[in-house]
Each structure stands twice: as C-alpha cells, then as structure tokens.
PDB file of N, CA and C in Angstrom:
ATOM      1  N   UNK A  40    -119.913 -88.943 -10.412  1.00  0.00           N
ATOM      2  CA  UNK A  40    -120.967 -88.993  -9.405  1.00  0.00           C
ATOM      3  C   UNK A  40    -120.372 -89.509  -8.100  1.00  0.00           C
ATOM      4  N   UNK A  41    -120.552 -88.737  -7.045  1.00  0.00           N
ATOM      5  CA  UNK A  41    -119.999 -89.114  -5.750  1.00  0.00           C
ATOM      6  C   UNK A  41    -121.064 -89.616  -4.797  1.00  0.00           C
ATOM      7  N   UNK A  42    -120.653 -89.794  -3.570  1.00  0.00           N
ATOM      8  CA  UNK A  42    -121.581 -90.228  -2.524  1.00  0.00           C
ATOM      9  C   UNK A  42    -122.114 -89.004  -1.790  1.00  0.00           C
ATOM     10  N   UNK A  43    -123.321 -89.065  -1.331  1.00  0.00           N
ATOM     11  CA  UNK A  43    -123.949 -87.962  -0.615  1.00  0.00           C
ATOM     12  C   UNK A  43    -124.512 -88.457   0.706  1.00  0.00           C
ATOM     13  N   UNK A  44    -124.351 -87.655   1.747  1.00  0.00           N
ATOM     14  CA  UNK A  44    -125.004 -87.926   3.019  1.00  0.00           C
ATOM     15  C   UNK A  44    -126.387 -87.288   2.965  1.00  0.00           C
ATOM     16  N   UNK A  45    -127.376 -88.052   3.347  1.00  0.00           N
ATOM     17  CA  UNK A  45    -128.739 -87.539   3.348  1.00  0.00           C
ATOM     18  C   UNK A  45    -129.293 -87.679   4.755  1.00  0.00           C
ATOM     19  N   UNK A  46    -129.894 -86.598   5.237  1.00  0.00           N
ATOM     20  CA  UNK A  46    -130.501 -86.650   6.559  1.00  0.00           C
ATOM     21  C   UNK A  46    -131.928 -86.131   6.445  1.00  0.00           C
ATOM     22  N   UNK A  47    -132.844 -86.788   7.129  1.00  0.00           N
ATOM     23  CA  UNK A  47    -134.230 -86.332   7.137  1.00  0.00           C
ATOM     24  C   UNK A  47    -134.666 -86.073   8.577  1.00  0.00           C
ATOM     25  N   UNK A  48    -135.653 -85.260   8.718  1.00  0.00           N
ATOM     26  CA  UNK A  48    -136.205 -84.955  10.035  1.00  0.00           C
ATOM     27  C   UNK A  48    -137.713 -85.156   9.956  1.00  0.00           C
ATOM     28  N   UNK A  49    -138.200 -86.107  10.700  1.00  0.00           N
ATOM     29  CA  UNK A  49    -139.626 -86.392  10.673  1.00  0.00           C
ATOM     30  C   UNK A  49    -140.408 -85.553  11.669  1.00  0.00           C
ATOM     31  N   UNK A  50    -139.739 -84.697  12.395  1.00  0.00           N
ATOM     32  CA  UNK A  50    -140.322 -83.713  13.287  1.00  0.00           C
ATOM     33  C   UNK A  50    -141.741 -84.005  13.769  1.00  0.00           C
ATOM     34  N   UNK A  51    -141.841 -84.878  14.735  1.00  0.00           N
ATOM     35  CA  UNK A  51    -143.140 -85.147  15.338  1.00  0.00           C
ATOM     36  C   UNK A  51    -144.017 -86.142  14.607  1.00  0.00           C
ATOM     37  N   UNK A  52    -143.466 -86.842  13.635  1.00  0.00           N
ATOM     38  CA  UNK A  52    -144.294 -87.781  12.864  1.00  0.00           C
ATOM     39  C   UNK A  52    -144.893 -88.880  13.736  1.00  0.00           C
ATOM     40  N   UNK A  53    -144.182 -89.279  14.785  1.00  0.00           N
ATOM     41  CA  UNK A  53    -144.750 -90.290  15.683  1.00  0.00           C
ATOM     42  C   UNK A  53    -146.063 -89.789  16.270  1.00  0.00           C
ATOM     43  N   UNK A  54    -146.066 -88.524  16.660  1.00  0.00           N
ATOM     44  CA  UNK A  54    -147.283 -87.943  17.247  1.00  0.00           C
ATOM     45  C   UNK A  54    -148.410 -87.861  16.221  1.00  0.00           C
ATOM     46  N   UNK A  55    -148.079 -87.442  15.003  1.00  0.00           N
ATOM     47  CA  UNK A  55    -149.106 -87.351  13.955  1.00  0.00           C
ATOM     48  C   UNK A  55    -149.668 -88.732  13.610  1.00  0.00           C
ATOM     49  N   UNK A  56    -148.795 -89.735  13.564  1.00  0.00           N
ATOM     50  CA  UNK A  56    -149.272 -91.094  13.291  1.00  0.00           C
ATOM     51  C   UNK A  56    -150.190 -91.582  14.406  1.00  0.00           C
ATOM     52  N   UNK A  57    -149.785 -91.351  15.639  1.00  0.00           N
ATOM     53  CA  UNK A  57    -150.620 -91.757  16.772  1.00  0.00           C
ATOM     54  C   UNK A  57    -151.960 -91.029  16.740  1.00  0.00           C
ATOM     55  N   UNK A  58    -151.938 -89.732  16.445  1.00  0.00           N
ATOM     56  CA  UNK A  58    -153.178 -88.952  16.375  1.00  0.00           C
ATOM     57  C   UNK A  58    -154.104 -89.493  15.294  1.00  0.00           C
ATOM     58  N   UNK A  59    -153.521 -89.911  14.186  1.00  0.00           N
ATOM     59  CA  UNK A  59    -154.328 -90.468  13.091  1.00  0.00           C
ATOM     60  C   UNK A  59    -155.097 -91.706  13.551  1.00  0.00           C
ATOM     61  N   UNK A  60    -154.406 -92.604  14.238  1.00  0.00           N
ATOM     62  CA  UNK A  60    -155.054 -93.846  14.661  1.00  0.00           C
ATOM     63  C   UNK A  60    -155.965 -93.663  15.874  1.00  0.00           C
ATOM     64  N   UNK A  61    -155.713 -92.637  16.674  1.00  0.00           N
ATOM     65  CA  UNK A  61    -156.573 -92.376  17.832  1.00  0.00           C
ATOM     66  C   UNK A  61    -157.823 -91.580  17.488  1.00  0.00           C
ATOM     67  N   UNK A  62    -157.843 -90.963  16.314  1.00  0.00           N
ATOM     68  CA  UNK A  62    -158.941 -90.064  15.957  1.00  0.00           C
ATOM     69  C   UNK A  62    -160.333 -90.676  16.153  1.00  0.00           C
ATOM     70  N   UNK A  63    -160.573 -91.924  15.753  1.00  0.00           N
ATOM     71  CA  UNK A  63    -161.916 -92.489  15.986  1.00  0.00           C
ATOM     72  C   UNK A  63    -162.227 -92.670  17.472  1.00  0.00           C
ATOM     73  N   UNK A  64    -161.198 -92.778  18.288  1.00  0.00           N
ATOM     74  CA  UNK A  64    -161.393 -93.033  19.718  1.00  0.00           C
ATOM     75  C   UNK A  64    -161.489 -91.728  20.507  1.00  0.00           C
ATOM     76  N   UNK A  65    -160.568 -90.777  20.209  1.00  0.00           N
ATOM     77  CA  UNK A  65    -160.540 -89.540  20.998  1.00  0.00           C
ATOM     78  C   UNK A  65    -161.190 -88.344  20.290  1.00  0.00           C
ATOM     79  N   UNK A  66    -161.870 -88.639  19.184  1.00  0.00           N
ATOM     80  CA  UNK A  66    -162.611 -87.616  18.419  1.00  0.00           C
ATOM     81  C   UNK A  66    -161.703 -86.462  17.947  1.00  0.00           C
ATOM     82  N   UNK A  67    -160.436 -86.774  17.688  1.00  0.00           N
ATOM     83  CA  UNK A  67    -159.513 -85.790  17.157  1.00  0.00           C
ATOM     84  C   UNK A  67    -158.848 -84.888  18.183  1.00  0.00           C
ATOM     85  N   UNK A  68    -158.989 -85.216  19.479  1.00  0.00           N
ATOM     86  CA  UNK A  68    -158.407 -84.355  20.513  1.00  0.00           C
ATOM     87  C   UNK A  68    -156.890 -84.257  20.431  1.00  0.00           C
ATOM     88  N   UNK A  69    -156.204 -85.389  20.243  1.00  0.00           N
ATOM     89  CA  UNK A  69    -154.747 -85.347  20.148  1.00  0.00           C
ATOM     90  C   UNK A  69    -154.314 -84.550  18.922  1.00  0.00           C
ATOM     91  N   UNK A  70    -154.987 -84.735  17.828  1.00  0.00           N
ATOM     92  CA  UNK A  70    -154.652 -83.981  16.618  1.00  0.00           C
ATOM     93  C   UNK A  70    -154.799 -82.479  16.853  1.00  0.00           C
ATOM     94  N   UNK A  71    -155.853 -82.070  17.549  1.00  0.00           N
ATOM     95  CA  UNK A  71    -156.058 -80.657  17.861  1.00  0.00           C
ATOM     96  C   UNK A  71    -154.931 -80.105  18.738  1.00  0.00           C
ATOM     97  N   UNK A  72    -154.543 -80.872  19.737  1.00  0.00           N
ATOM     98  CA  UNK A  72    -153.460 -80.435  20.620  1.00  0.00           C
ATOM     99  C   UNK A  72    -152.172 -80.268  19.815  1.00  0.00           C
ATOM    100  N   UNK A  73    -151.879 -81.209  18.932  1.00  0.00           N
ATOM    101  CA  UNK A  73    -150.660 -81.137  18.126  1.00  0.00           C
ATOM    102  C   UNK A  73    -150.696 -79.925  17.198  1.00  0.00           C
ATOM    103  N   UNK A  74    -151.818 -79.710  16.547  1.00  0.00           N
ATOM    104  CA  UNK A  74    -151.904 -78.647  15.549  1.00  0.00           C
ATOM    105  C   UNK A  74    -152.125 -77.259  16.148  1.00  0.00           C
ATOM    106  N   UNK A  75    -152.837 -77.173  17.249  1.00  0.00           N
ATOM    107  CA  UNK A  75    -153.212 -75.868  17.789  1.00  0.00           C
ATOM    108  C   UNK A  75    -152.508 -75.502  19.083  1.00  0.00           C
ATOM    109  N   UNK A  76    -151.904 -76.488  19.745  1.00  0.00           N
ATOM    110  CA  UNK A  76    -151.251 -76.233  21.025  1.00  0.00           C
ATOM    111  C   UNK A  76    -150.044 -75.331  20.873  1.00  0.00           C
ATOM    112  N   UNK A  77    -149.753 -74.587  21.935  1.00  0.00           N
ATOM    113  CA  UNK A  77    -148.643 -73.640  21.916  1.00  0.00           C
ATOM    114  C   UNK A  77    -147.800 -73.794  23.177  1.00  0.00           C
ATOM    115  N   UNK A  78    -146.501 -73.871  22.979  1.00  0.00           N
ATOM    116  CA  UNK A  78    -145.583 -73.937  24.122  1.00  0.00           C
ATOM    117  C   UNK A  78    -145.704 -72.676  24.969  1.00  0.00           C
ATOM    118  N   UNK A  79    -145.903 -71.534  24.305  1.00  0.00           N
ATOM    119  CA  UNK A  79    -145.958 -70.248  25.007  1.00  0.00           C
ATOM    120  C   UNK A  79    -147.097 -70.160  26.017  1.00  0.00           C
ATOM    121  N   UNK A  80    -148.247 -70.741  25.674  1.00  0.00           N
ATOM    122  CA  UNK A  80    -149.367 -70.661  26.618  1.00  0.00           C
ATOM    123  C   UNK A  80    -149.637 -71.989  27.335  1.00  0.00           C
ATOM    124  N   UNK A  81    -148.722 -72.948  27.192  1.00  0.00           N
ATOM    125  CA  UNK A  81    -148.824 -74.202  27.928  1.00  0.00           C
ATOM    126  C   UNK A  81    -149.876 -75.168  27.423  1.00  0.00           C
ATOM    127  N   UNK A  82    -150.265 -75.040  26.151  1.00  0.00           N
ATOM    128  CA  UNK A  82    -151.283 -75.941  25.611  1.00  0.00           C
ATOM    129  C   UNK A  82    -150.710 -76.945  24.610  1.00  0.00           C
ATOM    130  N   UNK A  83    -149.383 -76.988  24.477  1.00  0.00           N
ATOM    131  CA  UNK A  83    -148.779 -77.980  23.580  1.00  0.00           C
ATOM    132  C   UNK A  83    -148.768 -79.349  24.254  1.00  0.00           C
ATOM    133  N   UNK A  84    -148.495 -80.364  23.475  1.00  0.00           N
ATOM    134  CA  UNK A  84    -148.551 -81.752  23.944  1.00  0.00           C
ATOM    135  C   UNK A  84    -147.661 -81.985  25.161  1.00  0.00           C
ATOM    136  N   UNK A  85    -146.435 -81.479  25.125  1.00  0.00           N
ATOM    137  CA  UNK A  85    -145.493 -81.743  26.208  1.00  0.00           C
ATOM    138  C   UNK A  85    -145.859 -80.991  27.488  1.00  0.00           C
ATOM    139  N   UNK A  86    -146.375 -79.786  27.351  1.00  0.00           N
ATOM    140  CA  UNK A  86    -146.804 -79.032  28.533  1.00  0.00           C
ATOM    141  C   UNK A  86    -148.005 -79.697  29.205  1.00  0.00           C
ATOM    142  N   UNK A  87    -148.955 -80.144  28.402  1.00  0.00           N
ATOM    143  CA  UNK A  87    -150.132 -80.820  28.965  1.00  0.00           C
ATOM    144  C   UNK A  87    -149.741 -82.129  29.636  1.00  0.00           C
ATOM    145  N   UNK A  88    -148.835 -82.881  29.023  1.00  0.00           N
ATOM    146  CA  UNK A  88    -148.366 -84.126  29.621  1.00  0.00           C
ATOM    147  C   UNK A  88    -147.657 -83.845  30.949  1.00  0.00           C
ATOM    148  N   UNK A  89    -146.852 -82.786  30.985  1.00  0.00           N
ATOM    149  CA  UNK A  89    -146.151 -82.423  32.215  1.00  0.00           C
ATOM    150  C   UNK A  89    -147.130 -82.061  33.330  1.00  0.00           C
ATOM    151  N   UNK A  90    -148.202 -81.329  32.989  1.00  0.00           N
ATOM    152  CA  UNK A  90    -149.203 -80.958  33.991  1.00  0.00           C
ATOM    153  C   UNK A  90    -149.870 -82.193  34.586  1.00  0.00           C
ATOM    154  N   UNK A  91    -150.205 -83.152  33.731  1.00  0.00           N
ATOM    155  CA  UNK A  91    -150.851 -84.389  34.201  1.00  0.00           C
ATOM    156  C   UNK A  91    -149.927 -85.159  35.137  1.00  0.00           C
ATOM    157  N   UNK A  92    -148.636 -85.185  34.806  1.00  0.00           N
ATOM    158  CA  UNK A  92    -147.666 -85.943  35.601  1.00  0.00           C
ATOM    159  C   UNK A  92    -147.105 -85.160  36.780  1.00  0.00           C
ATOM    160  N   UNK A  93    -147.352 -83.832  36.811  1.00  0.00           N
ATOM    161  CA  UNK A  93    -146.827 -83.008  37.886  1.00  0.00           C
ATOM    162  C   UNK A  93    -145.319 -82.812  37.806  1.00  0.00           C
ATOM    163  N   UNK A  94    -144.785 -82.673  36.589  1.00  0.00           N
ATOM    164  CA  UNK A  94    -143.347 -82.528  36.376  1.00  0.00           C
ATOM    165  C   UNK A  94    -143.079 -81.362  35.427  1.00  0.00           C
ATOM    166  N   UNK A  95    -141.813 -81.084  35.172  1.00  0.00           N
ATOM    167  CA  UNK A  95    -141.449 -79.993  34.267  1.00  0.00           C
ATOM    168  C   UNK A  95    -141.782 -80.365  32.818  1.00  0.00           C
ATOM    169  N   UNK A  96    -141.848 -79.351  31.949  1.00  0.00           N
ATOM    170  CA  UNK A  96    -142.141 -79.602  30.540  1.00  0.00           C
ATOM    171  C   UNK A  96    -141.067 -80.480  29.905  1.00  0.00           C
ATOM    172  N   UNK A  97    -139.799 -80.223  30.234  1.00  0.00           N
ATOM    173  CA  UNK A  97    -138.701 -81.028  29.690  1.00  0.00           C
ATOM    174  C   UNK A  97    -138.833 -82.494  30.070  1.00  0.00           C
ATOM    175  N   UNK A  98    -139.170 -82.740  31.338  1.00  0.00           N
ATOM    176  CA  UNK A  98    -139.377 -84.119  31.775  1.00  0.00           C
ATOM    177  C   UNK A  98    -140.640 -84.704  31.148  1.00  0.00           C
ATOM    178  N   UNK A  99    -141.656 -83.857  30.965  1.00  0.00           N
ATOM    179  CA  UNK A  99    -142.888 -84.322  30.320  1.00  0.00           C
ATOM    180  C   UNK A  99    -142.643 -84.762  28.896  1.00  0.00           C
ATOM    181  N   UNK A 100    -141.749 -84.057  28.219  1.00  0.00           N
ATOM    182  CA  UNK A 100    -141.389 -84.427  26.847  1.00  0.00           C
ATOM    183  C   UNK A 100    -140.685 -85.788  26.835  1.00  0.00           C
ATOM    184  N   UNK A 101    -139.770 -85.983  27.779  1.00  0.00           N
ATOM    185  CA  UNK A 101    -139.054 -87.260  27.861  1.00  0.00           C
ATOM    186  C   UNK A 101    -140.016 -88.405  28.167  1.00  0.00           C
ATOM    187  N   UNK A 102    -140.952 -88.173  29.073  1.00  0.00           N
ATOM    188  CA  UNK A 102    -141.935 -89.213  29.416  1.00  0.00           C
ATOM    189  C   UNK A 102    -142.788 -89.553  28.202  1.00  0.00           C
ATOM    190  N   UNK A 103    -143.244 -88.533  27.464  1.00  0.00           N
ATOM    191  CA  UNK A 103    -144.080 -88.770  26.287  1.00  0.00           C
ATOM    192  C   UNK A 103    -143.349 -89.632  25.254  1.00  0.00           C
ATOM    193  N   UNK A 104    -142.111 -89.263  24.925  1.00  0.00           N
ATOM    194  CA  UNK A 104    -141.373 -90.031  23.927  1.00  0.00           C
ATOM    195  C   UNK A 104    -141.000 -91.405  24.460  1.00  0.00           C
ATOM    196  N   UNK A 105    -140.823 -91.513  25.762  1.00  0.00           N
ATOM    197  CA  UNK A 105    -140.580 -92.820  26.349  1.00  0.00           C
ATOM    198  C   UNK A 105    -141.778 -93.737  26.180  1.00  0.00           C
ATOM    199  N   UNK A 106    -142.982 -93.173  26.343  1.00  0.00           N
ATOM    200  CA  UNK A 106    -144.197 -93.977  26.161  1.00  0.00           C
ATOM    201  C   UNK A 106    -144.326 -94.440  24.712  1.00  0.00           C
ATOM    202  N   UNK A 107    -143.932 -93.593  23.762  1.00  0.00           N
ATOM    203  CA  UNK A 107    -144.070 -93.951  22.354  1.00  0.00           C
ATOM    204  C   UNK A 107    -143.082 -95.020  21.918  1.00  0.00           C
ATOM    205  N   UNK A 108    -141.956 -95.142  22.623  1.00  0.00           N
ATOM    206  CA  UNK A 108    -140.914 -96.058  22.160  1.00  0.00           C
ATOM    207  C   UNK A 108    -140.817 -97.341  22.975  1.00  0.00           C
ATOM    208  N   UNK A 109    -141.690 -97.538  23.941  1.00  0.00           N
ATOM    209  CA  UNK A 109    -141.654 -98.775  24.718  1.00  0.00           C
ATOM    210  C   UNK A 109    -142.006 -99.952  23.815  1.00  0.00           C
ATOM    211  N   UNK A 110    -141.208-100.966  23.900  1.00  0.00           N
ATOM    212  CA  UNK A 110    -141.469-102.170  23.082  1.00  0.00           C
ATOM    213  C   UNK A 110    -141.872-103.318  24.007  1.00  0.00           C
ATOM    214  N   UNK A 111    -142.833-104.067  23.556  1.00  0.00           N
ATOM    215  CA  UNK A 111    -143.323-105.191  24.356  1.00  0.00           C
ATOM    216  C   UNK A 111    -142.749-106.478  23.849  1.00  0.00           C
TER     217      UNK A 111
END
C-alpha cells in the first residue's frame, strides 16, 4: 500500500453555503442566481456583481471572492 495524492474541488461551495444561510433573509434570491444564472446571458453571480460595481465580469468575480474571504 502506497501513498496517494488526493485533491477535491468544492466548486462554488462558499456560494452555496452563503445562499443557504441567506435564504430566510433574501427569500432564496441568491440560490436562484447560483442555480439558474448563466454566464452567456449575463445573469450569473459574477456578471450581476460586475454590473452593480460597474466593472468587468473577471473583476466582479475577484471582488465577490474577496468579499467572501475577508476576515475580521
């Protein structure tokens, strides 16, 4: 028996966790955006965040993940 490298990808789990806890407050809006939003038509989470901030989608994605990882 040898050693094995294991890698996992939680692919957006931070967003799903946040949506779970926000559901009573935002009536499931974030969850809907995550599940139904599309990059192609600009309704995904990062595109909507970019529109609000007036920046590109790539920068909107960076801003979103930056907000999720800020530690107090």
